[in-house]
Amino acid sequence: MQPLIDNARTFGQRPEEFAKLAAGQSPQVLFITCSDSRVVPALITGARPGELFELRTAGNIVPPYLSDRPTGEAATIEYAVEVLGVQDVVVCGHSHCGAVGALVRGDDLDGVPAVRDWLAHAADEPGTSDPDDPTVMGAVQNHVLAQLLRLRSYPCVEKRLADGRLRVRGWYYEVHTGAVREHRADTDRFEAL
Ligand SMILES: [Zn+2]
């Protein structure tokens, strides 16, 4: 922890870059990804402060939209779309994802009941994956597509997709290489950006 504190102590010594942020934010992208520490959206995209609005959840899950039971995830998505007017939403899954791996393997999660219940409530079965493949690539990519479907069902997203003001993208990030692939509708495959 100490190196992180040391960095934070000196981080604010760049007033000229940050002063304009007091005027507000107008990010063009909502970036939804896993809480995994190996996935660093600003590093992957090169985004500077103010450029990416982020939602991070265990397993980059977009939970079902429930109008009678608001969630923090739905609030973040709705704010990004309706108030900030982002033009793109990226759902980015990643290789070696612990959440997707647990679903694929059917891990016993009774020791972490909140994780167990979150995955049970929010995630669909991501499909099978090669048991010898530690990246769980196939399952993660299926899982990303399932989250995109969920996202499209959010009323604010559905409306803006229909009138062409919003695009949604599915990404797959390899934590061990840094490579990013995007789902292409024409080939129905994840291909290099
Ligand atoms: Zn993950």
XYZ file of N, CA and C and ligand atoms in Angstrom:
580
model
N 0.824 -1.221 0.000
C 0.000 0.000 0.000
C 0.852 1.263 0.000
N 2.020 1.212 0.679
C 2.792 2.444 0.853
C 3.199 3.115 -0.470
N 3.641 2.356 -1.476
C 3.977 3.030 -2.746
C 2.789 3.765 -3.340
N 1.611 3.210 -3.127
C 0.415 3.863 -3.670
C 0.146 5.170 -2.931
N 0.339 5.138 -1.609
C 0.158 6.361 -0.815
C 1.195 7.410 -1.221
N 2.415 6.976 -1.419
C 3.472 7.916 -1.807
C 3.132 8.595 -3.129
N 2.598 7.827 -4.049
C 2.232 8.414 -5.346
C 1.075 9.402 -5.186
N 0.095 9.012 -4.359
C -1.064 9.878 -4.154
C -0.644 11.206 -3.513
N 0.364 11.152 -2.686
C 0.828 12.351 -1.986
C 1.344 13.407 -2.960
N 1.918 12.970 -4.052
C 2.488 13.926 -5.014
C 1.634 14.101 -6.257
N 0.545 13.362 -6.317
C -0.245 13.345 -7.547
C -0.834 14.714 -7.880
N -1.236 15.468 -6.865
C -1.908 16.745 -7.099
C -0.991 17.882 -7.502
N 0.235 17.572 -7.839
C 1.174 18.639 -8.184
C 1.163 18.937 -9.685
N -0.016 18.847 -10.273
C -0.141 19.129 -11.703
C -1.362 20.033 -11.906
N -1.408 21.177 -11.239
C -2.631 21.992 -11.242
C -3.049 22.449 -12.625
N -2.112 22.675 -13.514
C -2.491 23.202 -14.834
C -3.328 22.193 -15.615
N -3.070 20.882 -15.425
C -3.832 19.873 -16.160
C -5.223 19.679 -15.564
N -5.324 19.810 -14.259
C -6.581 19.466 -13.610
C -7.544 20.637 -13.417
N -7.044 21.864 -13.509
C -7.891 23.022 -13.199
C -9.170 23.040 -14.033
N -9.052 22.697 -15.297
C -10.233 22.776 -16.179
C -11.298 21.742 -15.815
N -10.923 20.721 -15.055
C -11.892 19.682 -14.685
C -12.936 20.213 -13.703
N -12.630 21.343 -13.068
C -13.605 21.933 -12.141
C -14.866 22.375 -12.867
N -14.755 22.607 -14.159
C -15.904 23.097 -14.924
C -16.918 21.991 -15.206
N -16.530 20.732 -15.008
C -17.471 19.638 -15.236
C -16.838 18.539 -16.055
N -17.653 17.548 -16.383
C -17.155 16.426 -17.179
C -18.029 16.216 -18.405
N -17.422 15.819 -19.476
C -18.190 15.475 -20.680
C -17.521 14.289 -21.377
N -17.456 13.156 -20.660
C -16.857 11.969 -21.269
C -17.710 11.477 -22.429
N -17.073 10.928 -23.440
C -17.830 10.432 -24.595
C -18.088 8.932 -24.511
N -17.468 8.293 -23.511
C -17.543 6.832 -23.438
C -17.860 6.369 -22.017
N -18.787 5.419 -21.928
C -18.986 4.678 -20.682
C -18.248 3.356 -20.850
N -17.341 3.079 -19.934
C -16.515 1.874 -20.035
C -16.893 0.949 -18.888
N -17.491 -0.193 -19.227
C -17.936 -1.157 -18.222
C -16.975 -2.329 -18.246
N -16.337 -2.564 -17.124
C -15.416 -3.694 -17.083
C -15.391 -4.307 -15.699
N -14.560 -5.342 -15.558
C -14.453 -6.087 -14.314
C -13.647 -5.282 -13.287
N -13.845 -5.619 -12.034
C -13.077 -4.963 -10.968
C -11.627 -5.447 -10.918
N -11.308 -6.445 -11.695
C -9.971 -7.055 -11.675
C -8.871 -6.000 -11.801
N -7.889 -6.086 -10.926
C -6.828 -5.073 -10.882
C -5.915 -5.083 -12.104
N -5.982 -6.152 -12.882
C -5.132 -6.230 -14.073
C -5.721 -5.482 -15.263
N -6.959 -5.074 -15.116
C -7.617 -4.333 -16.194
C -7.622 -2.853 -15.793
N -6.903 -2.045 -16.538
C -6.778 -0.624 -16.204
C -7.250 0.183 -17.420
N -8.524 0.580 -17.414
C -9.087 1.205 -18.615
C -8.298 2.407 -19.128
N -7.846 3.263 -18.231
C -7.124 4.449 -18.687
C -5.790 4.081 -19.329
N -5.202 2.995 -18.853
C -3.933 2.540 -19.421
C -4.175 1.929 -20.805
N -5.229 1.145 -20.914
C -5.541 0.478 -22.181
C -5.887 1.506 -23.262
N -6.679 2.493 -22.885
C -7.198 3.437 -23.878
C -6.392 4.723 -23.974
N -5.558 4.962 -22.987
C -4.821 6.225 -22.963
C -5.676 7.405 -22.532
N -6.831 7.113 -21.936
C -7.752 8.188 -21.545
C -7.148 9.038 -20.438
N -7.403 10.337 -20.535
C -7.004 11.279 -19.494
C -8.209 11.560 -18.589
N -7.994 12.197 -17.442
C -9.124 12.518 -16.560
C -10.235 13.246 -17.337
N -11.464 12.801 -17.121
C -12.599 13.421 -17.783
C -13.025 12.715 -19.065
N -12.269 11.730 -19.518
C -12.569 11.132 -20.818
C -13.327 9.803 -20.747
N -13.219 9.092 -19.641
C -13.911 7.803 -19.511
C -14.789 7.807 -18.276
N -16.062 7.492 -18.444
C -16.948 7.268 -17.305
C -16.947 5.766 -17.082
N -16.684 5.325 -15.865
C -16.441 3.905 -15.645
C -17.478 3.247 -14.735
N -17.775 2.016 -15.060
C -18.558 1.154 -14.182
C -17.784 -0.143 -14.048
N -17.420 -0.482 -12.843
C -16.670 -1.718 -12.618
C -17.462 -2.616 -11.680
N -17.672 -3.834 -12.118
C -18.394 -4.808 -11.301
C -17.641 -6.124 -11.334
N -17.910 -6.968 -10.372
C -17.324 -8.301 -10.380
C -17.794 -9.023 -11.634
N -16.874 -9.342 -12.517
C -17.224 -10.046 -13.743
C -17.816 -9.167 -14.827
N -17.586 -7.868 -14.761
C -18.190 -6.901 -15.710
C -19.635 -7.267 -16.066
N -20.382 -7.596 -15.033
C -21.776 -7.981 -15.226
C -22.662 -6.737 -15.279
N -23.535 -6.717 -16.266
C -24.599 -5.720 -16.323
C -25.845 -6.427 -15.792
N -26.299 -6.088 -14.607
C -27.429 -6.840 -14.035
C -28.731 -6.549 -14.781
N -29.696 -7.411 -14.645
C -30.988 -7.159 -15.297
C -31.560 -5.816 -14.845
N -32.237 -5.140 -15.773
C -32.860 -3.863 -15.409
C -34.168 -4.133 -14.682
N -34.250 -3.636 -13.463
C -35.445 -3.840 -12.652
C -35.957 -2.472 -12.225
N -37.067 -2.039 -12.828
C -37.548 -0.689 -12.557
C -38.011 -0.520 -11.115
N -38.397 -1.612 -10.477
C -38.889 -1.497 -9.103
C -37.770 -1.704 -8.074
N -36.578 -2.030 -8.542
C -35.484 -2.255 -7.603
C -34.192 -1.688 -8.200
N -34.015 -0.368 -8.050
C -32.854 0.256 -8.696
C -31.539 -0.278 -8.133
N -30.563 -0.385 -9.016
C -29.238 -0.832 -8.613
C -28.236 0.278 -8.887
N -27.120 0.199 -8.232
C -26.043 1.161 -8.489
C -25.577 1.084 -9.930
N -25.586 -0.120 -10.488
C -25.144 -0.297 -11.866
C -26.104 0.418 -12.828
N -27.403 0.231 -12.584
C -28.391 0.876 -13.455
C -28.299 2.394 -13.336
N -28.078 2.874 -12.113
C -27.963 4.320 -11.913
C -26.766 4.881 -12.677
N -25.662 4.165 -12.645
C -24.458 4.633 -13.336
C -24.672 4.648 -14.845
N -25.294 3.604 -15.357
C -25.546 3.525 -16.800
C -26.519 4.623 -17.235
N -27.578 4.789 -16.459
C -28.580 5.792 -16.809
C -27.986 7.203 -16.774
N -27.177 7.474 -15.793
C -26.560 8.801 -15.690
C -25.634 9.051 -16.883
N -24.851 8.038 -17.226
C -23.917 8.196 -18.344
C -24.658 8.466 -19.646
N -25.756 7.750 -19.836
C -26.464 7.835 -21.104
C -27.364 9.075 -21.172
N -28.140 9.283 -20.111
C -29.145 10.349 -20.156
C -28.587 11.726 -19.809
N -27.685 11.778 -18.856
C -27.199 13.084 -18.391
C -25.905 13.469 -19.109
N -24.954 12.562 -19.137
C -23.684 12.885 -19.777
C -23.761 12.736 -21.302
N -24.715 11.940 -21.758
C -24.882 11.787 -23.202
C -23.705 11.108 -23.886
N -23.165 10.073 -23.246
C -22.051 9.359 -23.879
C -22.504 8.814 -25.242
N -21.553 8.730 -26.157
C -21.887 8.271 -27.511
C -21.594 6.784 -27.707
N -20.743 6.248 -26.834
C -20.377 4.832 -26.938
C -20.376 4.202 -25.555
N -20.765 2.936 -25.506
C -20.607 2.151 -24.293
C -19.776 0.922 -24.661
N -18.713 0.706 -23.913
C -17.871 -0.470 -24.116
C -18.094 -1.416 -22.942
N -18.392 -2.679 -23.236
C -18.370 -3.717 -22.208
C -17.121 -4.550 -22.474
N -16.203 -4.503 -21.532
C -14.890 -5.120 -21.742
C -14.675 -6.282 -20.772
N -14.690 -7.481 -21.306
C -14.328 -8.647 -20.510
C -12.835 -8.893 -20.645
N -12.338 -9.806 -19.845
C -10.885 -10.019 -19.888
C -10.521 -11.477 -19.680
N -9.356 -11.826 -20.168
C -8.849 -13.182 -19.995
C -8.601 -13.465 -18.516
N -8.607 -14.726 -18.154
C -8.323 -15.160 -16.787
C -9.290 -14.547 -15.769
N -10.540 -14.250 -16.200
C -11.498 -13.603 -15.289
C -11.941 -14.600 -14.208
N -11.754 -14.211 -12.963
C -12.105 -15.093 -11.853
C -13.589 -15.369 -11.776
N -14.396 -14.355 -12.056
C -15.849 -14.519 -11.962
C -16.352 -15.469 -13.040
N -15.910 -15.248 -14.268
C -16.348 -16.113 -15.364
C -15.795 -17.521 -15.158
N -14.553 -17.615 -14.709
C -13.956 -18.920 -14.439
C -14.748 -19.690 -13.392
N -15.197 -18.986 -12.362
C -15.980 -19.638 -11.305
C -17.292 -20.175 -11.856
N -17.906 -19.395 -12.765
C -19.156 -19.850 -13.378
C -18.917 -21.065 -14.252
N -17.853 -21.014 -15.027
C -17.551 -22.117 -15.948
C -17.268 -23.401 -15.171
N -16.497 -23.261 -14.108
C -16.088 -24.446 -13.339
C -17.144 -24.883 -12.332
N -18.117 -24.000 -12.064
C -19.102 -24.309 -11.040
C -18.479 -24.333 -9.661
N -17.580 -23.398 -9.403
C -16.878 -23.352 -8.119
C -17.848 -23.244 -6.947
N -17.454 -23.809 -5.835
C -18.207 -23.651 -4.582
C -17.888 -22.266 -4.028
N -18.868 -21.386 -4.013
C -18.650 -20.008 -3.574
C -19.329 -19.725 -2.233
N -19.630 -20.781 -1.483
C -20.332 -20.575 -0.217
C -19.515 -19.742 0.769
N -18.207 -19.736 0.602
C -17.360 -18.917 1.480
C -17.437 -17.438 1.170
N -17.941 -17.101 -0.013
C -18.112 -15.696 -0.413
C -19.559 -15.540 -0.901
N -20.505 -15.537 0.052
C -21.922 -15.596 -0.343
C -22.387 -14.403 -1.172
N -21.783 -13.241 -0.968
C -22.198 -12.092 -1.777
C -21.785 -12.295 -3.235
N -20.603 -12.847 -3.429
C -20.153 -13.153 -4.796
C -21.048 -14.229 -5.394
N -21.300 -15.266 -4.626
C -22.161 -16.362 -5.093
C -23.526 -15.833 -5.547
N -24.121 -14.990 -4.702
C -25.472 -14.522 -4.996
C -25.484 -13.509 -6.138
N -24.418 -12.692 -6.223
C -24.304 -11.732 -7.329
C -24.233 -12.471 -8.658
N -23.404 -13.497 -8.718
C -23.262 -14.250 -9.960
C -24.553 -15.000 -10.281
N -25.175 -15.540 -9.246
C -26.412 -16.296 -9.473
C -27.534 -15.375 -9.939
N -27.559 -14.178 -9.374
C -28.637 -13.236 -9.694
C -28.399 -12.567 -11.042
N -27.129 -12.252 -11.296
C -26.862 -11.321 -12.389
C -26.306 -11.953 -13.647
N -25.729 -13.134 -13.534
C -25.039 -13.676 -14.707
C -25.773 -14.875 -15.276
N -25.743 -14.961 -16.600
C -26.230 -16.171 -17.254
C -25.073 -17.161 -17.334
N -25.402 -18.389 -17.581
C -24.365 -19.406 -17.804
C -23.510 -19.003 -19.014
N -22.203 -18.804 -18.819
C -21.393 -18.291 -19.931
C -20.993 -19.340 -20.949
N -21.481 -20.546 -20.789
C -21.125 -21.593 -21.740
C -19.859 -22.300 -21.327
N -19.543 -23.298 -22.065
C -18.377 -24.090 -21.706
C -17.109 -23.446 -22.246
N -16.012 -23.841 -21.655
C -14.731 -23.342 -22.104
C -13.758 -24.507 -22.028
N -12.724 -24.451 -22.860
C -11.708 -25.490 -22.838
C -11.120 -25.587 -21.427
N -11.275 -26.750 -20.768
C -10.803 -26.859 -19.381
C -9.297 -26.664 -19.243
N -8.577 -26.827 -20.356
C -7.128 -26.633 -20.312
C -6.714 -25.204 -20.657
N -7.709 -24.356 -20.909
C -7.391 -22.972 -21.285
C -7.620 -22.046 -20.090
N -6.554 -21.598 -19.425
C -6.733 -20.760 -18.235
C -7.307 -19.377 -18.541
N -7.293 -18.998 -19.828
C -7.824 -17.664 -20.154
C -9.350 -17.651 -20.132
N -9.987 -18.809 -20.193
C -11.448 -18.941 -20.358
C -11.983 -17.992 -21.440
N -11.214 -17.886 -22.525
C -11.528 -16.908 -23.567
C -12.927 -17.085 -24.153
N -13.260 -18.304 -24.520
C -14.554 -18.518 -25.158
C -15.708 -18.128 -24.253
N -15.612 -18.508 -22.998
C -16.677 -18.188 -22.048
C -16.742 -16.686 -21.781
N -15.589 -16.052 -21.674
C -15.581 -14.603 -21.428
C -16.228 -13.871 -22.601
N -15.917 -14.305 -23.809
C -16.486 -13.618 -24.973
C -18.000 -13.823 -25.035
N -18.459 -15.036 -24.749
C -19.913 -15.261 -24.676
C -20.540 -14.387 -23.601
N -19.844 -14.300 -22.503
C -20.321 -13.521 -21.361
C -20.437 -12.032 -21.720
N -19.473 -11.524 -22.451
C -19.532 -10.115 -22.882
C -20.766 -9.895 -23.756
N -21.020 -10.817 -24.668
C -22.187 -10.660 -25.555
C -23.482 -10.699 -24.755
N -23.520 -11.526 -23.711
C -24.720 -11.583 -22.857
C -24.920 -10.256 -22.126
N -23.807 -9.637 -21.713
C -23.943 -8.343 -21.016
C -24.398 -7.252 -21.980
N -23.962 -7.346 -23.230
C -24.406 -6.366 -24.230
C -25.914 -6.481 -24.462
N -26.402 -7.716 -24.460
C -27.849 -7.902 -24.603
C -28.594 -7.265 -23.439
N -28.074 -7.498 -22.246
C -28.679 -6.883 -21.058
C -28.694 -5.359 -21.190
N -27.542 -4.846 -21.584
C -27.392 -3.396 -21.692
C -28.417 -2.828 -22.676
N -28.593 -3.525 -23.785
C -29.528 -3.053 -24.810
C -30.966 -3.008 -24.307
N -31.253 -3.782 -23.238
C -32.618 -3.819 -22.713
C -32.897 -2.685 -21.736
N -31.873 -1.959 -21.330
C -32.106 -0.815 -20.442
C -32.894 0.237 -21.240
N -33.961 0.782 -20.662
C -34.802 1.712 -21.438
C -34.021 2.881 -22.037
N -33.128 3.466 -21.274
C -32.389 4.624 -21.786
C -31.462 4.227 -22.932
N -30.924 3.022 -22.865
C -30.017 2.541 -23.915
C -30.819 2.177 -25.163
N -31.916 1.479 -24.950
C -32.775 1.057 -26.059
C -33.220 2.271 -26.883
N -33.606 3.322 -26.159
C -34.103 4.528 -26.824
C -33.016 5.185 -27.666
N -31.829 5.298 -27.095
C -30.761 5.999 -27.823
C -30.161 5.151 -28.943
N -30.200 3.849 -28.773
C -29.758 2.993 -29.877
C -30.724 3.141 -31.053
N -32.016 3.204 -30.715
C -33.035 3.261 -31.762
C -32.909 4.528 -32.594
N -32.538 5.635 -31.953
C -32.436 6.864 -32.749
C -30.994 7.196 -33.148
N -30.109 6.224 -33.004
C -28.759 6.366 -33.548
C -27.824 7.258 -32.763
N -28.173 7.543 -31.520
C -27.295 8.427 -30.739
C -26.299 7.667 -29.883
N -26.349 6.340 -29.929
C -25.488 5.546 -29.050
C -25.025 4.295 -29.786
N -23.784 3.911 -29.521
C -23.260 2.630 -30.022
C -22.803 1.810 -28.827
N -22.953 0.493 -28.907
C -22.429 -0.379 -27.850
C -21.402 -1.320 -28.472
N -20.345 -1.564 -27.718
C -19.240 -2.366 -28.244
C -18.837 -3.423 -27.226
N -18.478 -4.590 -27.703
C -17.976 -5.651 -26.835
C -16.490 -5.840 -27.061
N -15.730 -5.740 -26.010
C -14.277 -5.910 -26.097
C -13.841 -7.115 -25.260
N -12.733 -7.686 -25.679
C -12.069 -8.747 -24.915
C -10.603 -8.341 -24.765
N -10.162 -8.277 -23.520
C -8.806 -7.806 -23.225
C -7.980 -8.954 -22.653
N -6.787 -9.134 -23.196
C -5.885 -10.170 -22.693
C -4.948 -9.568 -21.656
N -5.099 -10.019 -20.414
C -4.284 -9.401 -19.349
C -2.801 -9.756 -19.494
N -2.511 -10.852 -20.183
C -1.124 -11.304 -20.275
C -0.394 -10.773 -21.510
N -1.136 -10.132 -22.426
C -0.469 -9.566 -23.602
C -0.807 -8.090 -23.809
N -1.929 -7.652 -23.241
C -2.380 -6.278 -23.470
C -3.191 -6.128 -24.750
N -3.389 -7.228 -25.484
C -4.144 -7.137 -26.742
C -5.638 -6.949 -26.478
N -6.268 -6.182 -27.361
C -7.706 -5.931 -27.263
C -8.374 -6.412 -28.547
N -9.466 -7.126 -28.394
C -10.260 -7.532 -29.553
C -11.669 -6.997 -29.382
N -12.292 -6.705 -30.519
C -13.666 -6.187 -30.491
C -14.582 -7.139 -31.247
N -15.793 -7.289 -30.730
C -16.762 -8.141 -31.421
C -17.240 -7.434 -32.683
N -17.137 -8.151 -33.800
C -17.594 -7.613 -35.085
C -18.924 -8.272 -35.434
N -19.925 -7.449 -35.685
C -21.246 -7.989 -35.990
C -21.233 -8.778 -37.295
N -20.418 -8.329 -38.277
C -20.472 -8.983 -39.588
C -19.901 -10.403 -39.557
N -18.898 -10.626 -38.729
C -18.305 -11.968 -38.656
C -18.741 -12.715 -37.409
N -19.370 -12.010 -36.461
C -19.756 -12.562 -35.159
C -18.544 -13.152 -34.431
N -17.416 -12.474 -34.585
C -16.191 -12.901 -33.915
C -15.518 -11.698 -33.257
N -14.710 -12.004 -32.258
C -13.883 -10.962 -31.654
C -12.581 -10.874 -32.454
N -12.332 -9.693 -32.996
C -11.160 -9.519 -33.851
C -10.339 -8.336 -33.390
N -9.086 -8.328 -33.811
C -8.173 -7.271 -33.374
C -8.739 -5.899 -33.725
N -8.552 -4.972 -32.830
C -9.034 -3.604 -33.068
C -8.357 -3.017 -34.308
Zn -12.827 -10.442 -14.105
